[in-house]
Amino acid sequence: MLAITSLLPSPASDHINTLIKSLETKFGLTDVQATPEPHLTYQIVEPADLEILKAALQEIARTTKPFVAHTTGLGMFPGDNPVIHIPVLRSDDLNLLHHRVLQVAAPLCSRTDKFSAPDLWLPHVSLALHDTTPELLGPVLQFLNNQTFNLELEISNLAILRPDGDMFVREVVFEFGGK
């Protein structure tokens, strides 16, 4: 499976990486670092033809102007291994980009992620996942409660991340070129 994302540039990525590193130091949470670059995920896919998907995403990037998305607060997806994240506020620009990605990905992929459907998609930046436990939630949230989560995220690219051993790494990045 591949992830269609936007990689987040500095200074937001630096702030997010500092938070992630502090969670490792204080609580031993490291699984989120399997994807070392902070990002926003639009869709998880299994493409039938990766080159055709790349060409379609490159065209979206070529015709998209960079824009700013905003975050606020702190979120959690519950479960045996809760995901702690920074919610990204949906905007017209972000919704349009998500829609365009879904439009090209759906017919080109044999599998897509159901949680990326327009009515289910909750854009976010993950801070901790897979190695969290319900018992850690209280202390982690108490620690994060004093941090800043009102960030401006420059959305200026589409990237495909692919698995490489235990990591997710860049397959390709398409910078936005629209005016």
Coordinates of N, CA and C in Angstrom, one line a residue:
M1 N 0.8 -1.2 0.0 CA 0.0 0.0 0.0 C 0.9 1.2 0.0
L2 N 0.4 2.3 -0.7 CA 1.1 3.5 -0.8 C 0.2 4.6 -0.2
A3 N 0.9 5.7 0.2 CA 0.1 6.8 0.8 C 0.3 8.0 -0.1
I4 N -0.8 8.7 -0.5 CA -0.8 9.9 -1.2 C -0.9 11.0 -0.2
T5 N 0.1 11.9 -0.1 CA 0.2 12.9 1.0 C 0.7 14.2 0.5
S6 N 0.7 15.2 1.4 CA 1.5 16.4 1.2 C 2.5 16.4 2.3
L7 N 3.8 16.6 2.0 CA 4.9 16.7 3.0 C 4.8 18.1 3.5
L8 N 5.0 18.3 4.8 CA 4.9 19.6 5.4 C 6.3 20.2 5.6
P9 N 6.5 21.5 5.1 CA 7.8 22.1 5.2 C 8.0 22.8 6.5
S10 N 9.2 23.3 6.7 CA 9.5 24.1 7.9 C 8.7 25.4 7.8
P11 N 8.4 26.0 8.9 CA 8.7 25.7 10.3 C 7.8 24.7 10.9
A12 N 6.6 24.4 10.3 CA 5.6 23.5 10.9 C 6.2 22.1 11.1
S13 N 7.0 21.6 10.1 CA 7.5 20.2 10.3 C 8.6 20.2 11.4
D14 N 9.3 21.3 11.6 CA 10.3 21.3 12.7 C 9.6 21.3 14.1
H15 N 8.5 22.0 14.2 CA 7.7 22.0 15.4 C 7.1 20.6 15.7
I16 N 6.6 20.0 14.7 CA 6.0 18.7 14.8 C 7.0 17.7 15.2
N17 N 8.2 17.7 14.5 CA 9.3 16.8 14.9 C 9.8 17.0 16.3
T18 N 9.8 18.2 16.8 CA 10.2 18.4 18.2 C 9.2 17.8 19.1
L19 N 7.9 17.9 18.8 CA 6.9 17.2 19.6 C 7.0 15.7 19.6
I20 N 7.3 15.2 18.4 CA 7.4 13.7 18.3 C 8.6 13.2 19.1
K21 N 9.7 14.0 19.0 CA 11.0 13.6 19.7 C 10.7 13.7 21.2
S22 N 10.0 14.7 21.7 CA 9.7 14.8 23.1 C 8.8 13.6 23.6
L23 N 8.0 13.1 22.7 CA 7.2 11.9 23.1 C 8.0 10.7 23.2
E24 N 9.0 10.6 22.3 CA 10.0 9.5 22.4 C 10.8 9.6 23.7
T25 N 11.3 10.7 24.0 CA 12.2 10.9 25.2 C 11.4 10.6 26.5
K26 N 10.2 11.2 26.6 CA 9.5 11.1 27.8 C 8.7 9.8 28.0
F27 N 8.2 9.3 26.9 CA 7.3 8.1 27.0 C 7.7 6.9 26.1
G28 N 8.8 7.0 25.4 CA 9.2 5.9 24.6 C 8.4 5.6 23.3
L29 N 7.6 6.6 22.9 CA 6.8 6.4 21.7 C 7.6 6.7 20.5
T30 N 7.8 5.7 19.6 CA 8.6 5.8 18.4 C 8.0 5.4 17.1
D31 N 6.8 4.7 17.2 CA 6.3 4.1 15.9 C 5.9 5.1 14.9
V32 N 5.5 6.3 15.3 CA 5.1 7.4 14.3 C 6.4 7.8 13.5
Q33 N 7.6 7.5 14.0 CA 8.8 7.9 13.2 C 9.1 6.9 12.1
A34 N 8.2 5.9 11.9 CA 8.3 5.0 10.7 C 8.1 5.9 9.4
T35 N 7.4 7.0 9.6 CA 7.3 8.0 8.5 C 8.0 9.2 9.0
P36 N 9.3 9.4 8.7 CA 10.1 10.4 9.3 C 9.7 11.9 8.9
E37 N 8.9 12.1 7.9 CA 8.6 13.4 7.5 C 7.1 13.7 7.8
P38 N 6.9 14.7 8.6 CA 5.5 15.1 8.9 C 4.7 15.3 7.6
H39 N 3.5 14.9 7.6 CA 2.7 14.9 6.3 C 1.2 14.9 6.6
L40 N 0.5 15.2 5.6 CA -1.0 15.1 5.7 C -1.4 14.1 4.6
T41 N -2.1 13.1 5.0 CA -2.5 12.0 4.1 C -3.9 12.2 3.5
Y42 N -4.0 12.0 2.2 CA -5.2 12.1 1.5 C -5.8 10.8 1.2
Q43 N -5.0 9.8 0.9 CA -5.6 8.5 0.5 C -4.5 7.4 0.6
I44 N -4.9 6.2 1.1 CA -4.0 5.1 1.1 C -4.5 4.2 -0.1
V45 N -3.5 3.8 -0.9 CA -3.9 3.2 -2.2 C -3.1 2.0 -2.5
E46 N -3.6 1.1 -3.4 CA -2.8 0.1 -4.0 C -3.0 0.3 -5.5
P47 N -2.1 1.0 -6.2 CA -2.4 1.3 -7.6 C -2.2 0.1 -8.5
A48 N -3.0 0.0 -9.5 CA -2.9 -1.0 -10.6 C -1.7 -0.7 -11.4
D49 N -1.4 0.6 -11.7 CA -0.3 1.0 -12.5 C 0.3 2.3 -11.8
L50 N 1.4 2.2 -11.2 CA 2.0 3.3 -10.4 C 2.4 4.4 -11.3
E51 N 2.9 4.2 -12.5 CA 3.3 5.3 -13.4 C 2.1 6.1 -13.9
I52 N 1.0 5.5 -14.1 CA -0.2 6.2 -14.5 C -0.7 7.1 -13.3
L53 N -0.7 6.5 -12.1 CA -1.1 7.3 -10.9 C -0.1 8.5 -10.7
K54 N 1.2 8.3 -10.9 CA 2.1 9.4 -10.8 C 1.8 10.5 -11.8
A55 N 1.5 10.1 -13.0 CA 1.2 11.1 -14.0 C 0.0 11.9 -13.7
A56 N -1.0 11.2 -13.1 CA -2.2 11.9 -12.7 C -2.0 12.9 -11.6
L57 N -1.2 12.4 -10.6 CA -0.9 13.3 -9.4 C 0.0 14.5 -9.9
Q58 N 0.9 14.2 -10.8 CA 1.7 15.3 -11.3 C 0.9 16.4 -11.9
E59 N -0.1 16.0 -12.7 CA -1.0 17.0 -13.3 C -1.8 17.8 -12.3
I60 N -2.3 17.1 -11.2 CA -2.9 17.8 -10.2 C -2.0 18.9 -9.6
A61 N -0.8 18.4 -9.2 CA 0.2 19.4 -8.7 C 0.5 20.5 -9.6
R62 N 0.7 20.2 -10.9 CA 1.1 21.3 -11.8 C 0.0 22.4 -11.9
T63 N -1.3 22.0 -11.6 CA -2.4 23.0 -11.8 C -2.9 23.5 -10.4
T64 N -2.2 23.2 -9.3 CA -2.6 23.6 -8.0 C -1.7 24.7 -7.5
K65 N -2.3 25.7 -6.9 CA -1.5 26.8 -6.2 C -1.3 26.4 -4.8
P66 N -0.1 26.7 -4.3 CA 0.1 26.4 -2.8 C -0.9 27.2 -2.0
F67 N -1.2 26.7 -0.8 CA -2.2 27.3 0.1 C -1.8 27.0 1.5
V68 N -2.4 27.7 2.4 CA -2.1 27.4 3.8 C -3.3 26.7 4.5
A69 N -3.0 25.7 5.2 CA -4.0 25.0 6.0 C -3.7 25.3 7.5
H70 N -4.7 25.2 8.3 CA -4.5 25.6 9.7 C -4.9 24.4 10.6
T71 N -4.1 24.3 11.7 CA -4.4 23.2 12.7 C -4.9 23.9 14.0
T72 N -5.6 23.1 14.8 CA -6.0 23.6 16.1 C -6.2 22.4 17.0
G73 N -5.8 22.6 18.3 CA -6.2 21.6 19.3 C -5.4 20.3 19.1
L74 N -5.9 19.3 19.8 CA -5.3 18.0 19.9 C -6.4 17.0 19.7
G75 N -6.1 15.9 19.0 CA -7.1 14.9 18.8 C -6.6 13.5 19.1
M76 N -7.6 12.6 19.1 CA -7.3 11.2 19.4 C -8.3 10.3 18.7
F77 N -7.8 9.2 18.0 CA -8.6 8.2 17.5 C -8.5 7.0 18.5
P78 N -9.6 6.6 19.1 CA -9.6 5.6 20.2 C -9.3 4.2 19.7
G79 N -8.9 3.3 20.6 CA -8.7 1.9 20.2 C -7.6 1.3 21.2
D80 N -7.3 0.1 20.9 CA -6.2 -0.6 21.7 C -4.9 0.2 21.6
N81 N -4.6 0.8 20.5 CA -3.4 1.6 20.3 C -3.9 3.0 19.8
P82 N -4.4 3.9 20.7 CA -4.9 5.1 20.2 C -3.9 6.0 19.4
V83 N -4.4 6.7 18.4 CA -3.6 7.6 17.6 C -3.8 9.0 18.2
I84 N -2.7 9.6 18.5 CA -2.8 11.0 19.0 C -2.3 11.9 17.9
H85 N -3.1 12.9 17.6 CA -2.9 13.7 16.4 C -3.2 15.2 16.6
I86 N -2.8 16.0 15.6 CA -3.2 17.4 15.5 C -4.2 17.5 14.4
P87 N -5.4 17.9 14.7 CA -6.4 18.0 13.6 C -6.1 19.2 12.7
V88 N -6.3 19.0 11.4 CA -6.2 20.0 10.4 C -7.6 20.4 10.0
L89 N -7.8 21.7 10.1 CA -9.1 22.3 9.7 C -9.4 22.1 8.2
R90 N -10.6 21.6 7.9 CA -10.9 21.5 6.5 C -11.3 22.9 6.0
S91 N -10.8 23.2 4.8 CA -11.1 24.5 4.1 C -11.5 24.1 2.7
D92 N -11.9 25.2 1.9 CA -12.3 24.9 0.5 C -11.1 24.4 -0.3
D93 N -9.9 25.0 -0.1 CA -8.7 24.6 -0.8 C -8.4 23.2 -0.5
L94 N -8.4 22.8 0.8 CA -8.0 21.5 1.2 C -9.0 20.4 0.7
N95 N -10.3 20.8 0.8 CA -11.4 19.9 0.3 C -11.3 19.6 -1.2
L96 N -11.0 20.7 -1.9 CA -10.9 20.6 -3.4 C -9.7 19.7 -3.7
L97 N -8.5 19.9 -3.1 CA -7.4 19.0 -3.3 C -7.7 17.6 -3.0
H98 N -8.3 17.4 -1.9 CA -8.7 16.0 -1.5 C -9.6 15.4 -2.5
H99 N -10.6 16.1 -3.0 CA -11.5 15.6 -4.0 C -10.8 15.3 -5.3
R100 N -9.9 16.1 -5.7 CA -9.1 15.9 -6.9 C -8.3 14.6 -6.8
V101 N -7.7 14.4 -5.7 CA -6.8 13.2 -5.5 C -7.7 12.0 -5.5
L102 N -8.9 12.0 -4.8 CA -9.8 10.9 -4.8 C -10.3 10.6 -6.2
Q103 N -10.6 11.6 -7.0 CA -11.1 11.4 -8.4 C -10.1 10.6 -9.2
V104 N -8.8 11.0 -9.1 CA -7.9 10.3 -10.0 C -7.5 8.9 -9.4
A105 N -7.4 8.8 -8.0 CA -7.0 7.6 -7.4 C -8.0 6.4 -7.5
A106 N -9.2 6.7 -7.3 CA -10.3 5.6 -7.3 C -10.2 4.7 -8.5
P107 N -10.3 5.3 -9.8 CA -10.3 4.4 -10.9 C -8.9 3.7 -11.2
L108 N -7.8 4.2 -10.6 CA -6.5 3.7 -10.9 C -6.0 2.7 -9.9
C109 N -6.8 2.5 -8.8 CA -6.3 1.7 -7.7 C -7.2 0.6 -7.5
S110 N -6.6 -0.6 -7.2 CA -7.5 -1.8 -6.9 C -8.0 -1.7 -5.5
R111 N -7.3 -1.0 -4.6 CA -7.8 -0.8 -3.2 C -7.5 0.6 -2.8
T112 N -8.5 1.2 -2.1 CA -8.3 2.5 -1.5 C -8.8 2.4 0.0
D113 N -8.4 3.4 0.8 CA -8.7 3.5 2.2 C -10.1 4.1 2.4
K114 N -11.0 3.3 3.0 CA -12.4 3.8 3.2 C -12.5 5.0 4.1
F115 N -11.5 5.2 5.0 CA -11.5 6.4 5.9 C -11.1 7.7 5.2
S116 N -10.8 7.6 3.9 CA -10.4 8.8 3.1 C -11.6 9.3 2.3
A117 N -12.7 8.6 2.4 CA -13.9 9.0 1.7 C -14.3 10.4 2.2
P118 N -14.8 11.3 1.3 CA -15.1 12.7 1.7 C -15.9 12.9 3.0
D119 N -16.8 12.0 3.2 CA -17.6 12.2 4.5 C -17.0 11.6 5.7
L120 N -15.9 10.8 5.6 CA -15.2 10.2 6.7 C -13.8 10.8 7.0
W121 N -13.3 11.5 6.0 CA -11.9 12.0 6.1 C -11.7 13.0 7.2
L122 N -10.8 12.8 8.1 CA -10.4 13.7 9.1 C -9.0 14.0 9.0
P123 N -8.7 15.1 8.2 CA -7.2 15.4 8.0 C -6.5 15.7 9.3
H124 N -5.3 15.2 9.5 CA -4.6 15.3 10.7 C -3.1 15.0 10.5
V125 N -2.3 15.4 11.5 CA -0.9 15.1 11.5 C -0.7 14.3 12.7
S126 N -0.2 13.0 12.5 CA 0.0 12.1 13.6 C 1.2 12.4 14.5
L127 N 1.0 12.3 15.8 CA 2.1 12.5 16.8 C 2.5 11.2 17.4
A128 N 1.5 10.3 17.5 CA 1.8 9.0 18.1 C 0.8 7.9 17.6
L129 N 1.3 6.8 17.3 CA 0.4 5.7 16.8 C 1.0 4.3 17.0
H130 N 0.3 3.3 17.0 CA 0.7 1.9 17.1 C 1.3 1.5 18.4
D131 N 2.2 2.3 19.0 CA 2.8 1.9 20.3 C 2.2 2.6 21.5
T132 N 1.1 3.3 21.3 CA 0.4 3.9 22.4 C -0.5 2.9 23.1
T133 N -0.9 3.2 24.3 CA -1.8 2.3 25.0 C -2.8 3.2 25.7
P134 N -4.0 2.7 26.1 CA -5.0 3.5 26.8 C -4.4 4.0 28.1
E135 N -3.5 3.2 28.7 CA -2.8 3.6 30.0 C -1.9 4.8 29.8
L136 N -1.3 5.0 28.7 CA -0.4 6.1 28.4 C -1.1 7.4 28.0
L137 N -2.4 7.2 27.6 CA -3.1 8.4 27.1 C -3.2 9.5 28.1
G138 N -3.5 9.3 29.3 CA -3.6 10.3 30.3 C -2.3 11.1 30.5
P139 N -1.2 10.4 30.8 CA 0.1 11.1 30.9 C 0.5 11.8 29.7
V140 N 0.3 11.2 28.5 CA 0.7 11.8 27.2 C -0.1 13.1 27.0
L141 N -1.4 13.0 27.1 CA -2.2 14.2 26.9 C -2.0 15.3 27.9
Q142 N -1.7 14.9 29.1 CA -1.3 15.9 30.1 C -0.1 16.6 29.7
F143 N 0.9 15.9 29.2 CA 2.2 16.5 28.8 C 1.9 17.4 27.6
L144 N 1.2 16.9 26.6 CA 0.9 17.7 25.4 C 0.0 18.9 25.6
N145 N -0.7 18.9 26.7 CA -1.7 20.0 27.0 C -1.0 21.3 27.1
N146 N 0.3 21.4 27.4 CA 1.0 22.7 27.5 C 1.7 23.1 26.2
Q147 N 1.5 22.4 25.1 CA 2.1 22.6 23.8 C 1.3 23.5 22.9
T148 N 1.8 24.0 21.9 CA 1.1 24.8 20.9 C 0.7 24.0 19.7
F149 N -0.6 24.0 19.3 CA -1.1 23.2 18.2 C -1.8 24.1 17.2
N150 N -1.7 25.4 17.3 CA -2.2 26.3 16.3 C -1.1 26.6 15.3
L151 N -1.1 25.8 14.2 CA 0.0 25.9 13.2 C -0.6 26.3 11.9
E152 N 0.3 27.0 11.1 CA 0.0 27.2 9.7 C 0.8 26.2 8.9
L153 N 0.1 25.4 8.1 CA 0.8 24.4 7.3 C 0.8 24.8 5.8
E154 N 2.0 25.0 5.2 CA 2.0 25.3 3.8 C 1.8 24.0 3.0
I155 N 0.7 24.0 2.2 CA 0.5 22.8 1.4 C 0.9 23.2 0.0
S156 N 2.1 22.6 -0.4 CA 2.7 23.0 -1.7 C 3.2 21.8 -2.5
N157 N 2.7 20.6 -2.2 CA 3.2 19.4 -2.9 C 2.2 18.3 -2.8
L158 N 2.3 17.3 -3.6 CA 1.7 16.0 -3.5 C 2.9 15.0 -3.5
A159 N 2.9 14.1 -2.6 CA 3.9 13.1 -2.5 C 3.3 11.7 -2.4
I160 N 4.0 10.7 -2.9 CA 3.7 9.3 -2.7 C 4.7 8.7 -1.7
L161 N 4.3 8.2 -0.6 CA 5.1 7.5 0.3 C 4.9 6.0 0.1
R162 N 6.0 5.2 0.2 CA 6.0 3.8 0.0 C 6.7 3.1 1.1
P163 N 6.3 1.9 1.4 CA 7.0 1.1 2.5 C 8.4 0.7 2.0
D164 N 9.3 0.8 2.9 CA 10.7 0.3 2.7 C 11.2 -0.3 4.0
G165 N 11.0 -1.6 4.2 CA 11.3 -2.2 5.5 C 10.3 -1.8 6.5
D166 N 10.7 -1.2 7.6 CA 9.8 -0.8 8.6 C 9.5 0.7 8.5
M167 N 9.9 1.3 7.4 CA 9.8 2.8 7.2 C 8.8 3.0 6.0
F168 N 8.3 4.3 6.0 CA 7.6 4.8 4.8 C 8.4 5.9 4.3
V169 N 8.9 5.8 3.0 CA 9.8 6.8 2.5 C 9.2 7.4 1.2
R170 N 9.8 8.5 0.7 CA 9.4 9.1 -0.5 C 9.5 8.2 -1.7
E171 N 8.5 8.1 -2.4 CA 8.6 7.5 -3.8 C 8.8 8.6 -4.8
V172 N 8.0 9.7 -4.6 CA 8.1 10.8 -5.5 C 7.4 12.0 -4.9
V173 N 7.9 13.2 -5.2 CA 7.2 14.5 -4.7 C 7.0 15.4 -5.9
F174 N 5.8 15.9 -6.0 CA 5.4 16.8 -7.1 C 5.1 18.2 -6.4
E175 N 5.9 19.1 -6.7 CA 5.7 20.5 -6.2 C 4.5 21.2 -7.0
F176 N 3.8 21.9 -6.2 CA 2.7 22.7 -6.9 C 3.2 23.7 -7.8
G177 N 2.5 23.9 -9.0 CA 3.0 24.8 -10.0 C 1.9 25.8 -10.4
G178 N 0.7 25.7 -9.9 CA -0.4 26.6 -10.3 C -0.1 28.0 -9.9
K179 N -0.7 28.9 -10.7 CA -0.5 30.4 -10.3 C -1.8 30.9 -9.9

